[in-house]
mmCIF file of C-alpha atoms in Angstrom:
data_model
loop_
_atom_site.group_PDB
_atom_site.id
_atom_site.type_symbol
_atom_site.label_atom_id
_atom_site.label_comp_id
_atom_site.label_asym_id
_atom_site.label_seq_id
_atom_site.Cartn_x
_atom_site.Cartn_y
_atom_site.Cartn_z
ATOM 1 C CA ALA Q 906 131.456 90.148 -154.934
ATOM 2 C CA GLN Q 907 128.278 92.092 -155.486
ATOM 3 C CA LYS Q 908 127.234 94.202 -152.567
ATOM 4 C CA VAL Q 909 124.813 96.998 -151.749
ATOM 5 C CA THR Q 910 125.484 99.425 -148.921
ATOM 6 C CA GLN Q 911 122.904 101.718 -147.391
ATOM 7 C CA ALA Q 912 124.932 103.511 -144.756
ATOM 8 C CA GLN Q 913 122.000 105.399 -143.256
ATOM 9 C CA THR Q 914 120.232 103.080 -140.844
ATOM 10 C CA GLU Q 915 117.578 105.578 -139.789
ATOM 11 C CA ILE Q 916 116.623 109.071 -140.876
ATOM 12 C CA SER Q 917 114.161 111.324 -139.116
ATOM 13 C CA VAL Q 918 112.751 114.448 -140.772
ATOM 14 C CA VAL Q 919 109.906 116.853 -140.313
ATOM 15 C CA GLU Q 920 107.154 116.948 -142.894
ATOM 16 C CA LYS Q 921 107.932 119.002 -146.019
ATOM 17 C CA GLU Q 922 111.666 118.569 -145.664
ATOM 18 C CA ASP Q 923 113.591 117.057 -148.560
ATOM 19 C CA VAL Q 924 115.462 113.860 -147.769
ATOM 20 C CA THR Q 925 118.037 111.820 -149.691
ATOM 21 C CA LEU Q 926 118.607 108.128 -149.139
ATOM 22 C CA ASP Q 927 122.045 106.913 -150.160
ATOM 23 C CA CYS Q 928 122.867 103.696 -151.967
ATOM 24 C CA VAL Q 929 126.344 102.540 -152.948
ATOM 25 C CA TYR Q 930 126.876 99.313 -154.840
ATOM 26 C CA GLU Q 931 129.725 97.058 -155.871
ATOM 27 C CA THR Q 932 129.721 94.834 -158.924
ATOM 28 C CA ARG Q 933 132.121 93.539 -161.535
ATOM 29 C CA ASP Q 934 129.353 93.104 -164.085
ATOM 30 C CA THR Q 935 129.262 95.630 -166.899
ATOM 31 C CA THR Q 936 125.535 95.128 -167.305
ATOM 32 C CA TYR Q 937 123.444 95.338 -164.189
ATOM 33 C CA TYR Q 938 120.230 96.760 -162.846
ATOM 34 C CA LEU Q 939 119.431 98.726 -159.734
ATOM 35 C CA PHE Q 940 116.134 98.855 -157.902
ATOM 36 C CA TRP Q 941 114.470 100.748 -155.095
ATOM 37 C CA TYR Q 942 111.681 99.229 -153.008
ATOM 38 C CA LYS Q 943 109.563 100.722 -150.237
ATOM 39 C CA GLN Q 944 108.435 98.657 -147.239
ATOM 40 C CA PRO Q 945 105.637 100.392 -145.311
ATOM 41 C CA PRO Q 946 104.664 99.201 -141.813
ATOM 42 C CA SER Q 947 102.339 96.617 -143.366
ATOM 43 C CA GLY Q 948 105.450 94.690 -144.432
ATOM 44 C CA GLU Q 949 104.825 94.269 -148.137
ATOM 45 C CA LEU Q 950 107.588 95.582 -150.395
ATOM 46 C CA VAL Q 951 106.490 97.994 -153.095
ATOM 47 C CA PHE Q 952 108.518 98.401 -156.284
ATOM 48 C CA LEU Q 953 109.566 101.996 -156.992
ATOM 49 C CA ILE Q 954 112.084 101.993 -159.826
ATOM 50 C CA ARG Q 955 114.424 99.893 -161.945
ATOM 51 C CA ARG Q 956 117.431 101.426 -163.701
ATOM 52 C CA ASN Q 957 119.916 99.740 -166.019
ATOM 53 C CA SER Q 958 123.636 100.415 -166.001
ATOM 54 C CA PHE Q 959 123.622 102.062 -169.407
ATOM 55 C CA ASP Q 960 121.137 104.764 -168.529
ATOM 56 C CA GLU Q 961 122.609 107.431 -166.288
ATOM 57 C CA GLN Q 962 119.848 109.944 -166.790
ATOM 58 C CA ASN Q 963 118.243 111.112 -163.601
ATOM 59 C CA GLU Q 964 114.621 110.171 -163.217
ATOM 60 C CA ILE Q 965 111.794 112.031 -161.563
ATOM 61 C CA SER Q 966 108.405 110.686 -160.620
ATOM 62 C CA GLY Q 967 106.300 113.174 -158.738
ATOM 63 C CA ARG Q 968 108.048 113.915 -155.458
ATOM 64 C CA TYR Q 969 110.543 111.099 -156.028
ATOM 65 C CA SER Q 970 113.803 111.451 -157.935
ATOM 66 C CA TRP Q 971 116.779 109.202 -158.455
ATOM 67 C CA ASN Q 972 120.406 110.133 -159.152
ATOM 68 C CA PHE Q 973 122.467 107.375 -160.755
ATOM 69 C CA GLN Q 974 126.225 107.968 -160.970
ATOM 70 C CA LYS Q 975 128.380 105.140 -162.284
ATOM 71 C CA SER Q 976 131.571 107.046 -161.467
ATOM 72 C CA THR Q 977 130.811 106.782 -157.767
ATOM 73 C CA SER Q 978 128.734 103.566 -157.957
ATOM 74 C CA SER Q 979 125.813 105.302 -156.354
ATOM 75 C CA PHE Q 980 122.072 105.297 -156.919
ATOM 76 C CA ASN Q 981 120.605 107.813 -154.502
ATOM 77 C CA PHE Q 982 116.917 108.443 -153.909
ATOM 78 C CA THR Q 983 115.482 111.826 -152.990
ATOM 79 C CA ILE Q 984 112.017 112.552 -151.662
ATOM 80 C CA THR Q 985 111.010 116.179 -152.065
ATOM 81 C CA ALA Q 986 108.593 117.766 -149.613
ATOM 82 C CA SER Q 987 108.321 114.612 -147.528
ATOM 83 C CA GLN Q 988 104.987 113.504 -146.100
ATOM 84 C CA VAL Q 989 104.046 111.299 -143.170
ATOM 85 C CA VAL Q 990 102.954 108.604 -145.628
ATOM 86 C CA ASP Q 991 106.535 108.356 -146.821
ATOM 87 C CA SER Q 992 107.494 106.797 -143.493
ATOM 88 C CA ALA Q 993 108.793 103.339 -144.337
ATOM 89 C CA VAL Q 994 111.925 101.276 -144.789
ATOM 90 C CA TYR Q 995 113.508 101.790 -148.184
ATOM 91 C CA PHE Q 996 115.666 99.155 -149.827
ATOM 92 C CA CYS Q 997 118.135 99.532 -152.643
ATOM 93 C CA ALA Q 998 118.895 96.351 -154.622
ATOM 94 C CA LEU Q 999 121.278 95.218 -157.344
ATOM 95 C CA SER Q 1000 120.571 92.528 -159.899
ATOM 96 C CA GLU Q 1001 123.108 89.793 -160.306
ATOM 97 C CA ALA Q 1002 123.182 87.047 -162.873
ATOM 98 C CA PHE Q 1003 123.478 83.641 -161.327
ATOM 99 C CA SER Q 1004 123.448 80.010 -162.357
ATOM 100 C CA GLY Q 1005 121.074 79.196 -165.148
ATOM 101 C CA GLY Q 1006 121.406 82.663 -166.613
ATOM 102 C CA TYR Q 1007 118.726 84.100 -164.429
ATOM 103 C CA ASN Q 1008 118.975 87.084 -162.183
ATOM 104 C CA LYS Q 1009 118.622 87.544 -158.457
ATOM 105 C CA LEU Q 1010 118.484 90.650 -156.323
ATOM 106 C CA ILE Q 1011 121.088 91.644 -153.775
ATOM 107 C CA PHE Q 1012 119.458 93.885 -151.173
ATOM 108 C CA GLY Q 1013 120.985 96.539 -148.992
ATOM 109 C CA ALA Q 1014 120.164 96.560 -145.287
ATOM 110 C CA GLY Q 1015 117.565 99.265 -145.760
ATOM 111 C CA THR Q 1016 117.073 102.802 -144.449
ATOM 112 C CA ARG Q 1017 114.217 103.492 -142.069
ATOM 113 C CA LEU Q 1018 112.675 106.887 -142.792
ATOM 114 C CA ALA Q 1019 110.462 108.532 -140.206
ATOM 115 C CA VAL Q 1020 108.576 111.642 -141.291
ATOM 116 C CA HIS Q 1021 107.062 113.578 -138.402
ATOM 117 C CA PRO Q 1022 104.174 116.031 -138.672
ATOM 118 C CA ASP C 807 92.359 91.685 -157.798
ATOM 119 C CA GLY C 808 95.673 90.233 -158.901
ATOM 120 C CA GLY C 809 98.304 89.773 -156.295
ATOM 121 C CA ILE C 810 100.211 87.545 -153.935
ATOM 122 C CA THR C 811 98.755 86.123 -150.766
ATOM 123 C CA GLN C 812 100.670 84.633 -147.906
ATOM 124 C CA SER C 813 99.257 82.780 -144.966
ATOM 125 C CA PRO C 814 99.251 82.817 -142.084
ATOM 126 C CA LYS C 815 100.231 86.375 -141.191
ATOM 127 C CA TYR C 816 101.620 85.268 -137.851
ATOM 128 C CA LEU C 817 102.873 81.800 -137.013
ATOM 129 C CA PHE C 818 104.163 80.378 -133.791
ATOM 130 C CA ARG C 819 106.146 77.203 -133.692
ATOM 131 C CA LYS C 820 107.631 75.055 -130.990
ATOM 132 C CA GLU C 821 111.217 74.015 -131.353
ATOM 133 C CA GLY C 822 111.579 70.792 -133.302
ATOM 134 C CA GLN C 823 108.435 71.263 -135.367
ATOM 135 C CA ASN C 824 108.247 71.674 -139.106
ATOM 136 C CA VAL C 825 105.946 74.405 -140.389
ATOM 137 C CA THR C 826 104.782 75.294 -143.886
ATOM 138 C CA LEU C 827 104.219 78.836 -145.087
ATOM 139 C CA SER C 828 101.801 79.331 -147.925
ATOM 140 C CA CYS C 829 102.340 81.568 -150.958
ATOM 141 C CA GLU C 830 99.821 81.901 -153.790
ATOM 142 C CA GLN C 831 99.837 84.263 -156.754
ATOM 143 C CA ASN C 832 97.235 84.940 -159.436
ATOM 144 C CA LEU C 833 99.456 87.172 -161.570
ATOM 145 C CA ASN C 834 100.326 84.334 -163.971
ATOM 146 C CA HIS C 835 103.986 84.876 -163.153
ATOM 147 C CA ASP C 836 106.492 82.173 -163.981
ATOM 148 C CA ALA C 837 109.081 82.977 -161.335
ATOM 149 C CA MET C 838 108.563 82.833 -157.579
ATOM 150 C CA TYR C 839 110.909 83.529 -154.687
ATOM 151 C CA TRP C 840 111.207 83.173 -150.940
ATOM 152 C CA TYR C 841 113.140 85.682 -148.859
ATOM 153 C CA ARG C 842 113.965 85.944 -145.205
ATOM 154 C CA GLN C 843 114.160 89.319 -143.465
ATOM 155 C CA ASP C 844 115.827 89.789 -140.071
ATOM 156 C CA PRO C 845 115.717 93.044 -138.091
ATOM 157 C CA GLY C 846 118.127 95.616 -139.477
ATOM 158 C CA GLN C 847 119.043 93.444 -142.420
ATOM 159 C CA GLY C 848 118.069 93.303 -146.024
ATOM 160 C CA LEU C 849 116.265 90.441 -147.661
ATOM 161 C CA ARG C 850 118.139 87.214 -148.219
ATOM 162 C CA LEU C 851 117.101 84.713 -150.858
ATOM 163 C CA ILE C 852 116.124 81.270 -149.603
ATOM 164 C CA TYR C 853 114.782 79.550 -152.721
ATOM 165 C CA TYR C 854 113.851 80.472 -156.236
ATOM 166 C CA SER C 855 111.672 78.804 -158.857
ATOM 167 C CA GLN C 856 111.539 79.694 -162.524
ATOM 168 C CA ILE C 857 109.036 77.106 -163.675
ATOM 169 C CA VAL C 858 106.789 74.402 -162.289
ATOM 170 C CA ASN C 859 108.625 71.418 -160.796
ATOM 171 C CA ASP C 860 111.918 73.268 -160.799
ATOM 172 C CA PHE C 861 113.567 75.311 -158.053
ATOM 173 C CA GLN C 862 117.025 76.418 -157.018
ATOM 174 C CA LYS C 863 118.687 77.124 -153.699
ATOM 175 C CA GLY C 864 119.411 80.690 -152.784
ATOM 176 C CA ASP C 865 121.960 81.997 -150.319
ATOM 177 C CA ILE C 866 120.457 80.541 -147.158
ATOM 178 C CA ALA C 867 118.595 77.356 -148.176
ATOM 179 C CA GLU C 868 119.806 75.161 -145.318
ATOM 180 C CA GLY C 869 116.943 74.090 -143.090
ATOM 181 C CA TYR C 870 114.281 74.991 -145.642
ATOM 182 C CA SER C 871 112.484 73.112 -148.389
ATOM 183 C CA VAL C 872 110.078 74.114 -151.146
ATOM 184 C CA SER C 873 107.891 72.620 -153.827
ATOM 185 C CA ARG C 874 106.454 74.004 -157.045
ATOM 186 C CA GLU C 875 103.729 71.639 -158.181
ATOM 187 C CA LYS C 876 101.526 74.415 -159.560
ATOM 188 C CA LYS C 877 102.401 77.683 -161.223
ATOM 189 C CA GLU C 878 100.358 79.651 -158.689
ATOM 190 C CA SER C 879 101.763 78.086 -155.537
ATOM 191 C CA PHE C 880 105.204 78.004 -153.923
ATOM 192 C CA PRO C 881 105.003 76.790 -150.306
ATOM 193 C CA LEU C 882 108.004 77.003 -148.000
ATOM 194 C CA THR C 883 108.636 74.480 -145.233
ATOM 195 C CA VAL C 884 110.791 75.546 -142.333
ATOM 196 C CA THR C 885 112.228 72.347 -140.926
ATOM 197 C CA SER C 886 113.560 71.574 -137.482
ATOM 198 C CA ALA C 887 117.041 71.705 -139.024
ATOM 199 C CA GLN C 888 116.773 75.485 -139.329
ATOM 200 C CA LYS C 889 118.595 76.653 -136.211
ATOM 201 C CA ASN C 890 117.253 80.176 -136.000
ATOM 202 C CA PRO C 891 113.928 80.327 -137.845
ATOM 203 C CA THR C 892 112.392 83.338 -136.106
ATOM 204 C CA ALA C 893 112.119 85.944 -138.876
ATOM 205 C CA PHE C 894 109.830 87.670 -141.340
ATOM 206 C CA TYR C 895 109.323 85.652 -144.518
ATOM 207 C CA LEU C 896 108.421 87.274 -147.801
ATOM 208 C CA CYS C 897 107.272 85.583 -150.967
ATOM 209 C CA ALA C 898 107.632 87.299 -154.342
ATOM 210 C CA SER C 899 106.907 86.635 -157.973
ATOM 211 C CA SER C 900 107.950 88.069 -161.301
ATOM 212 C CA ILE C 901 107.042 87.552 -164.929
ATOM 213 C CA GLY C 902 110.248 85.617 -165.352
ATOM 214 C CA ASP C 903 113.828 86.481 -165.955
ATOM 215 C CA GLY C 904 116.237 85.986 -168.758
ATOM 216 C CA PRO C 905 119.904 86.890 -168.845
ATOM 217 C CA GLY C 906 120.281 90.633 -168.416
ATOM 218 C CA LEU C 907 116.592 91.264 -167.935
ATOM 219 C CA PRO C 908 115.597 91.247 -164.281
ATOM 220 C CA ASN C 909 111.932 92.045 -164.027
ATOM 221 C CA GLU C 910 110.551 93.720 -160.963
ATOM 222 C CA GLN C 911 109.416 91.378 -158.263
ATOM 223 C CA PHE C 912 106.019 91.736 -156.642
ATOM 224 C CA PHE C 913 105.857 90.885 -152.977
ATOM 225 C CA GLY C 914 103.277 89.361 -150.698
ATOM 226 C CA PRO C 915 102.409 90.770 -147.253
ATOM 227 C CA GLY C 916 104.741 88.372 -145.450
ATOM 228 C CA THR C 917 104.522 85.838 -142.628
ATOM 229 C CA ARG C 918 106.089 86.519 -139.273
ATOM 230 C CA LEU C 919 107.356 83.275 -137.768
ATOM 231 C CA THR C 920 108.233 83.043 -134.105
ATOM 232 C CA VAL C 921 109.775 80.001 -132.489
ATOM 233 C CA LEU C 922 108.738 79.575 -128.873
#
């Protein structure tokens, strides 16, 4: 069965430190997609990235970078030079095809990141 | 501004009462979703709708009902049959999905439901 594991429940860092959030997934599909979302204290989830299973290139967007490794079924997220505004819960998710040919998201339990000044 | 609105932000319910959570989007998205979030857990799918007048059960549909009479609106009713309804409820929408093409979902601000 499809599953997403975020083993880090909470991480606490001091501003300007680099931090990596781990995501390990399980799927039998050969084609799948992985997502990262950010949930700030306001509660609304914010989309960060989508990556398909055929593209293992690392991606960088400003201070954010993602490392996708199919060999270890991992899709880790690194924040460089963290800032207080990065404090949030971060969710990793896996797309799964379900009845009707449409996709749904399987979410991990989330990692709460606290960045202290 | 385009987006998703949910109301109310906070909702209190007595045991045995049905309550309806509102979700409206002006993004012209075809697909809409309802998720439940419990502390320390990820989001779990309650119901999903791809088009008007059509919806499908998610992983935890028992005790919930939905309707999709308009493209913009996807209200969720939490019925008295839901044994543990206290949770944070999130509504989302996406352009629409086809096989192998999951589009990103855009989320509303959520409704926090508390059963007294």
